[in-house]
CSV table of C-alpha atoms in Angstrom, one decimal:
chain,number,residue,atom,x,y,z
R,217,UNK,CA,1.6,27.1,-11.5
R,218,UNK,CA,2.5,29.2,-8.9
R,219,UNK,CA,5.7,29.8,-6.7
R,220,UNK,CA,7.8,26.0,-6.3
R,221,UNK,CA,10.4,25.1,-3.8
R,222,UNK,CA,12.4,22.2,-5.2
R,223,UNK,CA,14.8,20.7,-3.4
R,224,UNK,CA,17.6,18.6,-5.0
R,225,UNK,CA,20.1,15.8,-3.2
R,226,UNK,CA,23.2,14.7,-4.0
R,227,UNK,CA,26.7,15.2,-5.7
R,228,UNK,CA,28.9,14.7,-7.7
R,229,UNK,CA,28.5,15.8,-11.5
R,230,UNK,CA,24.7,15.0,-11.3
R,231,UNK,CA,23.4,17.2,-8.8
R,232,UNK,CA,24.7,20.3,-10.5
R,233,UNK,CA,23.5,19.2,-14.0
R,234,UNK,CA,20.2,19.3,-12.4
R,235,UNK,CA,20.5,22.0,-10.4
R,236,UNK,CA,21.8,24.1,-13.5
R,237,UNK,CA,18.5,23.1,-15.5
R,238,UNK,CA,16.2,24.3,-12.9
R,239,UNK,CA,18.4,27.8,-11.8
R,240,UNK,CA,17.4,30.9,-13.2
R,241,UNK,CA,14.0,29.8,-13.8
R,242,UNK,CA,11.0,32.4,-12.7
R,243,UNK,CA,8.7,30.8,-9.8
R,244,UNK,CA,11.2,28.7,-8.7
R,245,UNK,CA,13.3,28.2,-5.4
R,246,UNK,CA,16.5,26.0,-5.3
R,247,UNK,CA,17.8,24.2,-2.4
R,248,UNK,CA,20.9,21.4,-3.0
R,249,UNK,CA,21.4,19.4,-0.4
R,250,UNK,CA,25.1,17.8,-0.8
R,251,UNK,CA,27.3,15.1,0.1
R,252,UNK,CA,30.4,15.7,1.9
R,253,UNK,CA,32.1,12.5,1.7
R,254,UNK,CA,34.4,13.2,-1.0
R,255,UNK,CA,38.2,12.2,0.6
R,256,UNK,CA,40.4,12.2,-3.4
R,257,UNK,CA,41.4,15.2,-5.5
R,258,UNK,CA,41.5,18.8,-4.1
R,259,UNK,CA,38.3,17.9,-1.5
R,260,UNK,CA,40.2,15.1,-0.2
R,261,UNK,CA,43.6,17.0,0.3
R,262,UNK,CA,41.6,19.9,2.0
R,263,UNK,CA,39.7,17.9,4.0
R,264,UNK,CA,42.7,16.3,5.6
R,265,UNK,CA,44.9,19.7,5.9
R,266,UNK,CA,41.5,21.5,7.7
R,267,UNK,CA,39.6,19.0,9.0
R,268,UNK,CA,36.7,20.5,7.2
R,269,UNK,CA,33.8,19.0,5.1
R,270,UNK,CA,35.0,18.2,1.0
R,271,UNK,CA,34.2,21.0,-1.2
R,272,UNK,CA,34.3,20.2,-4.5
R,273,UNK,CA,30.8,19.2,-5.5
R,274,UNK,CA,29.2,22.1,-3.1
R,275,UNK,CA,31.2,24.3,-5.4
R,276,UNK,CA,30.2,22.8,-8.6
R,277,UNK,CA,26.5,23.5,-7.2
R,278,UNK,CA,27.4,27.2,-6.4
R,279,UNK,CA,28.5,27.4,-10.1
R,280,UNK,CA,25.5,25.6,-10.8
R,281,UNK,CA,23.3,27.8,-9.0
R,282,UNK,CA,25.1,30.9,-10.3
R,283,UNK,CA,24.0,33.9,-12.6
R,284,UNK,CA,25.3,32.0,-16.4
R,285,UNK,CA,26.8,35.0,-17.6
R,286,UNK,CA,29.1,35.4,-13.8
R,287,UNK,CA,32.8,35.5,-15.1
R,288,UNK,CA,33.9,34.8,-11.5
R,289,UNK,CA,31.7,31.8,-11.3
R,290,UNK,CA,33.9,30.5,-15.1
R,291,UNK,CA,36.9,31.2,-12.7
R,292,UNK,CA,36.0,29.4,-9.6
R,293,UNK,CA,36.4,26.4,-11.8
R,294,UNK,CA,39.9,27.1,-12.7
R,295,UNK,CA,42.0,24.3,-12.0
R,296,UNK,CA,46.0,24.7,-11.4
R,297,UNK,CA,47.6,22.4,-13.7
R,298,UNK,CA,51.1,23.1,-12.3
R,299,UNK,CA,52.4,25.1,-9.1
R,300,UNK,CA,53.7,22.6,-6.7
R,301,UNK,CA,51.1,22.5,-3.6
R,302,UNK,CA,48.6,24.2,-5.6
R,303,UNK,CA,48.4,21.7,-8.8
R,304,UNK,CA,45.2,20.2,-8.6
R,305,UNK,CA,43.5,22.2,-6.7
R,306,UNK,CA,40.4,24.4,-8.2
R,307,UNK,CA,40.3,28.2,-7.1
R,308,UNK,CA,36.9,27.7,-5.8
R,309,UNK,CA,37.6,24.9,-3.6
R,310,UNK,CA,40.5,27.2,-1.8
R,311,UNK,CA,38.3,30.2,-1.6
R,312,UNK,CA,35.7,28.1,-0.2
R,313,UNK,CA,38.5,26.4,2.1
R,314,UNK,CA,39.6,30.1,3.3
R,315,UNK,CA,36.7,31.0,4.0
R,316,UNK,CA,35.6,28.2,6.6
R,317,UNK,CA,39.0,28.6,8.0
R,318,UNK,CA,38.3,32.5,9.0
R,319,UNK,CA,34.8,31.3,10.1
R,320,UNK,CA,35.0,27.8,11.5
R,321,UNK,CA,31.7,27.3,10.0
R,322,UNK,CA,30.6,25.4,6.3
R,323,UNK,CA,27.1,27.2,6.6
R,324,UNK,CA,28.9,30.9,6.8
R,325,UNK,CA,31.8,30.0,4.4
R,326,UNK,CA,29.2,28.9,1.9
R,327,UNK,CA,26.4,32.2,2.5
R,328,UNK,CA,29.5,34.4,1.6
R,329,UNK,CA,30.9,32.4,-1.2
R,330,UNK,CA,26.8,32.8,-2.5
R,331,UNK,CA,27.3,36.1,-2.4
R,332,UNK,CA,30.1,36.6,-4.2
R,333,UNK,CA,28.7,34.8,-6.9
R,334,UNK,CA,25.0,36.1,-6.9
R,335,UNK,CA,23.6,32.4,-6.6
R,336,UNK,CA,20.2,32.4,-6.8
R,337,UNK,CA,19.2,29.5,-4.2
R,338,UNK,CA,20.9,27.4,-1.5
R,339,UNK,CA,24.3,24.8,-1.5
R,340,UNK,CA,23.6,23.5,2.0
R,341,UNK,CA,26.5,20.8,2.9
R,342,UNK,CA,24.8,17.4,4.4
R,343,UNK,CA,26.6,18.1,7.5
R,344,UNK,CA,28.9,19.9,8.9
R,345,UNK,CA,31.4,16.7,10.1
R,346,UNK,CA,34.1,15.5,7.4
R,347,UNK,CA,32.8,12.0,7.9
R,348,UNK,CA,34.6,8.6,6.6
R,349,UNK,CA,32.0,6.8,4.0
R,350,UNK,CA,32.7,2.9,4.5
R,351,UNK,CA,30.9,0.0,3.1
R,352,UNK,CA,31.3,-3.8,3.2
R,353,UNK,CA,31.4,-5.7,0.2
R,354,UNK,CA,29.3,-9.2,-0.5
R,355,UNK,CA,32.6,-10.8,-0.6
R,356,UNK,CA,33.3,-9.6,3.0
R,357,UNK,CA,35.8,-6.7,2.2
R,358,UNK,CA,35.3,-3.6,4.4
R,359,UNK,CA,36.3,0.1,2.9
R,360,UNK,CA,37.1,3.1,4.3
R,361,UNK,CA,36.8,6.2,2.2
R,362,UNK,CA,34.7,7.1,-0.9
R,363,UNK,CA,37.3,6.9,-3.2
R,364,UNK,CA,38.0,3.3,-2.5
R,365,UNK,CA,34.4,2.6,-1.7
R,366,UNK,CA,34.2,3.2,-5.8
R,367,UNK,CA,37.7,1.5,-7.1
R,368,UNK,CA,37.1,-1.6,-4.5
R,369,UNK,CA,35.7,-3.6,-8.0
R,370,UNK,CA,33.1,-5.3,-5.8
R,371,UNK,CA,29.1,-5.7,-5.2
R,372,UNK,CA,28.4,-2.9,-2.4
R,373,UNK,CA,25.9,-4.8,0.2
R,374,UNK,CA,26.2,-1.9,2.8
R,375,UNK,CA,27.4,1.4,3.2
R,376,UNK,CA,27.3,3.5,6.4
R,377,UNK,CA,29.4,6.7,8.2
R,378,UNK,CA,32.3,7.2,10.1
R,379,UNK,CA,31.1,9.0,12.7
R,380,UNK,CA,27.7,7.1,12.7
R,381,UNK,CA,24.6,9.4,11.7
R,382,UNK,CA,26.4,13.0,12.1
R,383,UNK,CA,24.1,15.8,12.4
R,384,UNK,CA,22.8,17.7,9.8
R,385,UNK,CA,23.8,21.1,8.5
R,386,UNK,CA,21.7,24.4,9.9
R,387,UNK,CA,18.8,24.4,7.1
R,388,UNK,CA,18.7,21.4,5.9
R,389,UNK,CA,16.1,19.9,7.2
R,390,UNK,CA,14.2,23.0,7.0
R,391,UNK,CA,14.9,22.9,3.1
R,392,UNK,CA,13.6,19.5,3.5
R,393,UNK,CA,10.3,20.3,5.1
R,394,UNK,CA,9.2,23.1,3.2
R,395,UNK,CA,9.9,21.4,-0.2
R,396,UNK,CA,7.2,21.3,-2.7
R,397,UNK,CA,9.5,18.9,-4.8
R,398,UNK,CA,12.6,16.7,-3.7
R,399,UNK,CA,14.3,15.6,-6.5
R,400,UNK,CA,17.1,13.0,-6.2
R,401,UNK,CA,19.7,13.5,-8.5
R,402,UNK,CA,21.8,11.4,-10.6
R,403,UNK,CA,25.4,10.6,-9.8
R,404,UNK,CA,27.3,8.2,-8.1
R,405,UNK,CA,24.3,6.0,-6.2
R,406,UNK,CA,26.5,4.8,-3.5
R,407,UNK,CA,29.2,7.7,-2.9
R,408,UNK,CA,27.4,10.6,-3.8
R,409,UNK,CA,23.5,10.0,-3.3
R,410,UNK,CA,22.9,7.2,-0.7
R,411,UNK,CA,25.6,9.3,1.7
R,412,UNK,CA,22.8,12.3,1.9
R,413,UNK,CA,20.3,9.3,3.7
R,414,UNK,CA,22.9,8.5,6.9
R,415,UNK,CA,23.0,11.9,8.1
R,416,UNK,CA,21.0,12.2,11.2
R,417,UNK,CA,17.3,13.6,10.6
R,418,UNK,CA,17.5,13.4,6.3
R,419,UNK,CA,15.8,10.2,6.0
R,420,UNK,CA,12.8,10.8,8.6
R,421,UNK,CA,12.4,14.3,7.5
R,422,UNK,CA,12.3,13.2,3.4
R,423,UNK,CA,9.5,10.1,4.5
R,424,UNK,CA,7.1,12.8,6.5
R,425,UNK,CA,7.7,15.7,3.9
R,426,UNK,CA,4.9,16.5,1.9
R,427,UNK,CA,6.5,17.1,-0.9
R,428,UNK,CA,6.7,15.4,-4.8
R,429,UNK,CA,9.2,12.6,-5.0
R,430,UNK,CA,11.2,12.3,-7.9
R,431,UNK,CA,14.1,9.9,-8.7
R,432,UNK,CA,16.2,10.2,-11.5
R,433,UNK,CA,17.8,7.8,-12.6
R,434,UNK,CA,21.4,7.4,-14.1
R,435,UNK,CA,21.9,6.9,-18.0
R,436,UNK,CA,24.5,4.7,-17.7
R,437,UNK,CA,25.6,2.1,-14.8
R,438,UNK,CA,29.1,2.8,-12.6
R,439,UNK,CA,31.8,0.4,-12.3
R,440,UNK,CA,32.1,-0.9,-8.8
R,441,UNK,CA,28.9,0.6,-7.8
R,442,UNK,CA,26.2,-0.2,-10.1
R,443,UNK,CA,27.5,-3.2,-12.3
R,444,UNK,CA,24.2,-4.5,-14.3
R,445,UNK,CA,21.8,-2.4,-12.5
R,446,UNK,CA,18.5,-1.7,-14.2
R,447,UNK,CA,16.4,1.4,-13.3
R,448,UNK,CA,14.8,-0.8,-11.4
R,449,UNK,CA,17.8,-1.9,-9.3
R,450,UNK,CA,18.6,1.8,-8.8
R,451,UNK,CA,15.1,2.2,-7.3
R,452,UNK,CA,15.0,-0.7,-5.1
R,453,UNK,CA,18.5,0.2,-3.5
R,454,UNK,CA,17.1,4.2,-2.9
R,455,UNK,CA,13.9,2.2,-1.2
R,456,UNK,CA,16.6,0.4,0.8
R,457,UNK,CA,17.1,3.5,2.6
R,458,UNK,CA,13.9,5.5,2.3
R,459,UNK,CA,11.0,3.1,2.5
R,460,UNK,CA,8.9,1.4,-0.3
R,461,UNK,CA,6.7,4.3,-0.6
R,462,UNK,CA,8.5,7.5,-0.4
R,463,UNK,CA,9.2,7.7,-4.6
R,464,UNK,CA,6.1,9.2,-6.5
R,465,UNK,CA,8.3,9.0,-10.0
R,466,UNK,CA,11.3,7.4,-11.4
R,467,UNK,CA,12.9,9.1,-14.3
R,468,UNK,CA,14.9,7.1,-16.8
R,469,UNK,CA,16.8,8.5,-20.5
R,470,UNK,CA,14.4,6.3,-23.0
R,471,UNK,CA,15.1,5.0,-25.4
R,472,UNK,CA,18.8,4.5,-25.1
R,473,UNK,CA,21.0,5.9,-27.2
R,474,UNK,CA,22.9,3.6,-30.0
R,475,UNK,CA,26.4,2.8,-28.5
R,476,UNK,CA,27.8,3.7,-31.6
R,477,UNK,CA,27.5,7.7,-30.8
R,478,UNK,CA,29.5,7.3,-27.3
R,479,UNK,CA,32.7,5.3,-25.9
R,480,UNK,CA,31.5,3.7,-23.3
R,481,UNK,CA,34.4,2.7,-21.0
R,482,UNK,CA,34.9,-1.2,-20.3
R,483,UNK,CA,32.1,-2.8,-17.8
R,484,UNK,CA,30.3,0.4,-18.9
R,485,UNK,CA,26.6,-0.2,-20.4
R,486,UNK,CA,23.4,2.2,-20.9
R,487,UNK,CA,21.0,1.9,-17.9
R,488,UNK,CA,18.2,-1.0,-19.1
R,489,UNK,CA,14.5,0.6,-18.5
R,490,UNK,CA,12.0,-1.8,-17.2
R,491,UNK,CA,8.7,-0.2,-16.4
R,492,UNK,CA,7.1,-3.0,-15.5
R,493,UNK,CA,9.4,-3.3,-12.6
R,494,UNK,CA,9.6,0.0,-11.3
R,495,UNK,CA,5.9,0.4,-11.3
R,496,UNK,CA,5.9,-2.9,-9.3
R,497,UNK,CA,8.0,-0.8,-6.8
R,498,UNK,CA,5.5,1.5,-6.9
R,499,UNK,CA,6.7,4.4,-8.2
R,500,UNK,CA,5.5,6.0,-12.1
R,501,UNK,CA,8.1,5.8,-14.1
R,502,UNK,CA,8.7,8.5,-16.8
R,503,UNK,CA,10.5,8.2,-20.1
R,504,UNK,CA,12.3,10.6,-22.2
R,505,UNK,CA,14.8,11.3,-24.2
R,506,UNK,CA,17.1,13.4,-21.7
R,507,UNK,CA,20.7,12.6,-23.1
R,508,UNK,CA,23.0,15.2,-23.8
R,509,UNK,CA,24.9,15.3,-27.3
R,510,UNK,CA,28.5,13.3,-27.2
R,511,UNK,CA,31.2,15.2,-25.4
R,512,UNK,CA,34.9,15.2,-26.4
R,513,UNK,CA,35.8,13.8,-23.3
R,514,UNK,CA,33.6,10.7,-23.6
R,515,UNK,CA,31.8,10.8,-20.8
R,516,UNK,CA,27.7,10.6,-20.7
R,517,UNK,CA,25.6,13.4,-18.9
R,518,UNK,CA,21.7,14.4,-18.6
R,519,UNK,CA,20.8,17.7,-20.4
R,520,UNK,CA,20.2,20.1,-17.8
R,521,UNK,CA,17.6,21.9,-19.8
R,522,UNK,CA,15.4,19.1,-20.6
R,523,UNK,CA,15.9,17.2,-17.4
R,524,UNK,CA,14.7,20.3,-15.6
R,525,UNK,CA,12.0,20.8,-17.4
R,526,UNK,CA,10.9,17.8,-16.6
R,527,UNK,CA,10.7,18.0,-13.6
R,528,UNK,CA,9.0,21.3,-13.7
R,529,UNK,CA,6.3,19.3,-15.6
R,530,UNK,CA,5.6,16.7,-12.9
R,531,UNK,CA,6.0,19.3,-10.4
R,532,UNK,CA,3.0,21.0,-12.2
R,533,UNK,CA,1.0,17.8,-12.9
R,534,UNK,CA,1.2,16.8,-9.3
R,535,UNK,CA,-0.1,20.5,-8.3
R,536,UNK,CA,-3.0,19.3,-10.7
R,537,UNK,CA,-3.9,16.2,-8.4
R,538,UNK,CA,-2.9,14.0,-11.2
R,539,UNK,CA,1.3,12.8,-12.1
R,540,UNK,CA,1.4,13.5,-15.4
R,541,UNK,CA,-1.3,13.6,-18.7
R,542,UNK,CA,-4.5,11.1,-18.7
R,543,UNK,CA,-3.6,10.0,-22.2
R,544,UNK,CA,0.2,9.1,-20.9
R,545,UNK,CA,-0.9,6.2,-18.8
R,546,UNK,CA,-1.4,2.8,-19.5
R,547,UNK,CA,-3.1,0.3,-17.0
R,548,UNK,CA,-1.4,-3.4,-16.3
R,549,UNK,CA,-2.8,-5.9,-14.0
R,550,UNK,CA,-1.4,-5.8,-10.6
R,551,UNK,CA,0.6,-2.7,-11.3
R,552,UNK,CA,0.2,0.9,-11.1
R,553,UNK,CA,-0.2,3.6,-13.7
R,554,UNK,CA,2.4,3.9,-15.7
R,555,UNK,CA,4.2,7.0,-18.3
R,556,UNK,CA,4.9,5.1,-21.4
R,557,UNK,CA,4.3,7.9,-23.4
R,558,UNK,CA,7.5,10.5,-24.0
R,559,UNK,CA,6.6,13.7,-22.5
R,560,UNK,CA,7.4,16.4,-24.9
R,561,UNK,CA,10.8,18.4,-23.6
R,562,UNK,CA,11.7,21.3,-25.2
C-alpha cells in the first residue's frame, strides 16, 4: 500500500478513538487537527486563568497518539478528585498549561509535551486564539460558549467564532495539504467538529486537497445538537460547511445495536442509516459493524481498532482507483454506487 498520511479533525472523545485505532500502525502518518473551543471543566478554567487555547481534547489525542505501553501517558490522565484549586483538573492539562505559559506558544507547548510522551504523529491545535464558539438557535436564541452551545436544548441553525475566522495554527494547513486521507471524526458535530471548518484557511485548504474524504459518522445522536438526525442529516450539515462534493465516503455503525445491550440516556436514540440518502448527497456510504462492547459507564463509543481499519481499507481501495470491492456495490437509478455489503473488520 505504501507509505499514508492521514489526517484526522476534530475533538472531543471521537477524535482520539480514531486517532488511537490508526497510531502505531507501520506505513502510516498521523496528524489531528483539534478544536479549541472547549470553555467547561479543567480547559475552560485554564483557558480563562491564561488566556490560552482549551487543552483537554489536544491532550486526550497526545495520549491517543502515544506509545500504549507509556506509563506517563496512563498518568497524564490523572484527574484530582480533591485538593482545592486543583480538583478537577487532569495532570496533563496543567503540564500542557505550564508549558505554553514558559513558551507563549500552543505549537511549542505541545512539540515538548510529544516528546515527553514519545507520540508518534502530530496534535496540532486549530488555532492558536482561545476563541468563543456561539450559535443562534431556530427559535432566535443566541449562545455564547460551547458548553451552553450544547445544554441550550434547542435546533442549532448556525454556529460561528468569537473572534471571526482566527488564523490557523503553524502546520495545519500544511497537514492539510499533504494528506493522503482526511478523515472527519466523530464527536460532538457542532462543538467539536464543525468548530475545525471556521478557522481561517481549514475549509479552502480541505476542498482543494487532494486527498480521500472520509466522514464518520456518530453511533448515536446528541441532545441539543443532533436531536433526530439520520446519517444523512449529519452529512448534509458537514456539506453545509465544506461544499456538496468534498465527502468521497460516509461511515455509519450498521446495523444498530439492540437497545437492550446499552442505556441510552433520555432523547438519546441510535443514529438511523439511510443509504439511499447519503448516496443522494453524493458520497459512498459504508456499513459496518464498528460498536464497541457496553461500557460500565453507559456511554456508546466506536472501536478504535475496527474503525481504523477501516479506514485503512478505503484508504487502500482509493490508492487502487476504485472506493472499495466491485462486488460491494450495488447500482440505484439516479444515485451513485453504493457499499451495502459489510466490509470485513478484524
Amino acid at each position: 500500500m505504501g507509505h499514508l498520511r492521514i489526517v484526522g479533525i476534530g475533538g472531543g472523545t471521537g477524535l482520539p478513538a480514531l486517532l488511537a485505532g490508526l497510531a502505531n500502525r507501520p506505513g502510516i502518518s498521523l496528524s489531528a487537527i483539534v478544536s479549541v473551543a472547549d470553555n467547561g471543566g479543567s480547559s475552560g478554567r485554564l483557558r480563562d486563568g491564561f488566556g490560552m487555547p482549551a487543552v483537554g481534547d489536544l491532550r486526550n489525542c497526545l495520549v491517543a497518539l502515544s506509545h500504549r505501553e507509556s506509563a506517563l501517558a496512563d498518568l497524564f490522565q490523572h484527574r484530582f478528585s480533591a485538593g482545592g484549586c486543583l480538583e478537577g483538573h487532569s495532570l496533563g492539562n496543567l503540564i500542557v498549561a505550564a508549558l505554553y505559559q514558559r513558551t507563549g506558544s500552543m505549537a511549542q507547548a505541545l512539540e515538548m509535551t510529544s516528546q515527553m510522551l514519545r507520540v508518534e504523529g502530530n496534535a496540532l491545535a486549530a488555532t492558536e486564539v482561545a476563541p468563543t464558539l456561539c450559535a443562534v438557535l431556530r427559535d432566535g436564541r443566541i449562545i455564547r460558549g460551547e458548553s451552553q452551545v450544547s445544554e441550550a436544548g434547542g435546533a442549532i441553525e448556525r454556529i460561528w467564532l468569537e473572534p471571526e475566522s482566527p488564523p490557523a495554527s503553524r502546520g495545519v494547513l500544511e497537514a492539510i495539504q499533504s494528506a493522503d486521507v482526511i478523515a472527519f471524526a466523530p464527536g460532538s458535530l457542532y462543538t467539536s467538529l464543525l468548530p475545525n471548518f471556521l478557522v481561517d484557511g481549514v475549509t479552502d485548504a480541505i476542498r482543494e486537497s487532494d486527498a480521500t474524504r472520509i466522514m464518520i459518522c456518530n453511533i448515536a445522536t446528541q441532545v441539543g445538537e443532533t436531536d433526530g438526525f439520520s446519517a444523512a442529516e449529519h452529512l448534509r450539515t458537514v456539506r453545509a460547511h465544506l461544499g456538496d462534493t468534498v465527502i468521497h465516503h460516509c461511515i455509519v455503525n450498521s446495523p444498530p445495536p439492540r437497545s437492550a445491550e446499552f442505556s441510552l440516556a433520555p432523547g438519546v436514540q441510535f443514529v438511523r442509516y439511510d443509504p439511499r440518502s447519503i448516496a443522494a448527497l453524493g458520497a459512498i456510504p459504508v456499513a459496518a459493524k464498528l460498536l464497541a462492547p457496553p461500557r460500565a459507564d453507559g456511554k456508546i463509543r466506536h472501536d478504535s481498532e475496527k474503525l481504523g481499519s477501516l479506514v485503512v481499507r478505503i484508504a487502500a481501495s482509493s490508492r487502487e482507483a476504485a472506493a472499495l470491492r466491485p462486488e460491494s456495490f450495488a447500482s440505484f437509478t439516479g444515485a451513485p454506487a453504493m457499499c451495502l455489503a459489510q466490509p470485513a473488520v478484524a
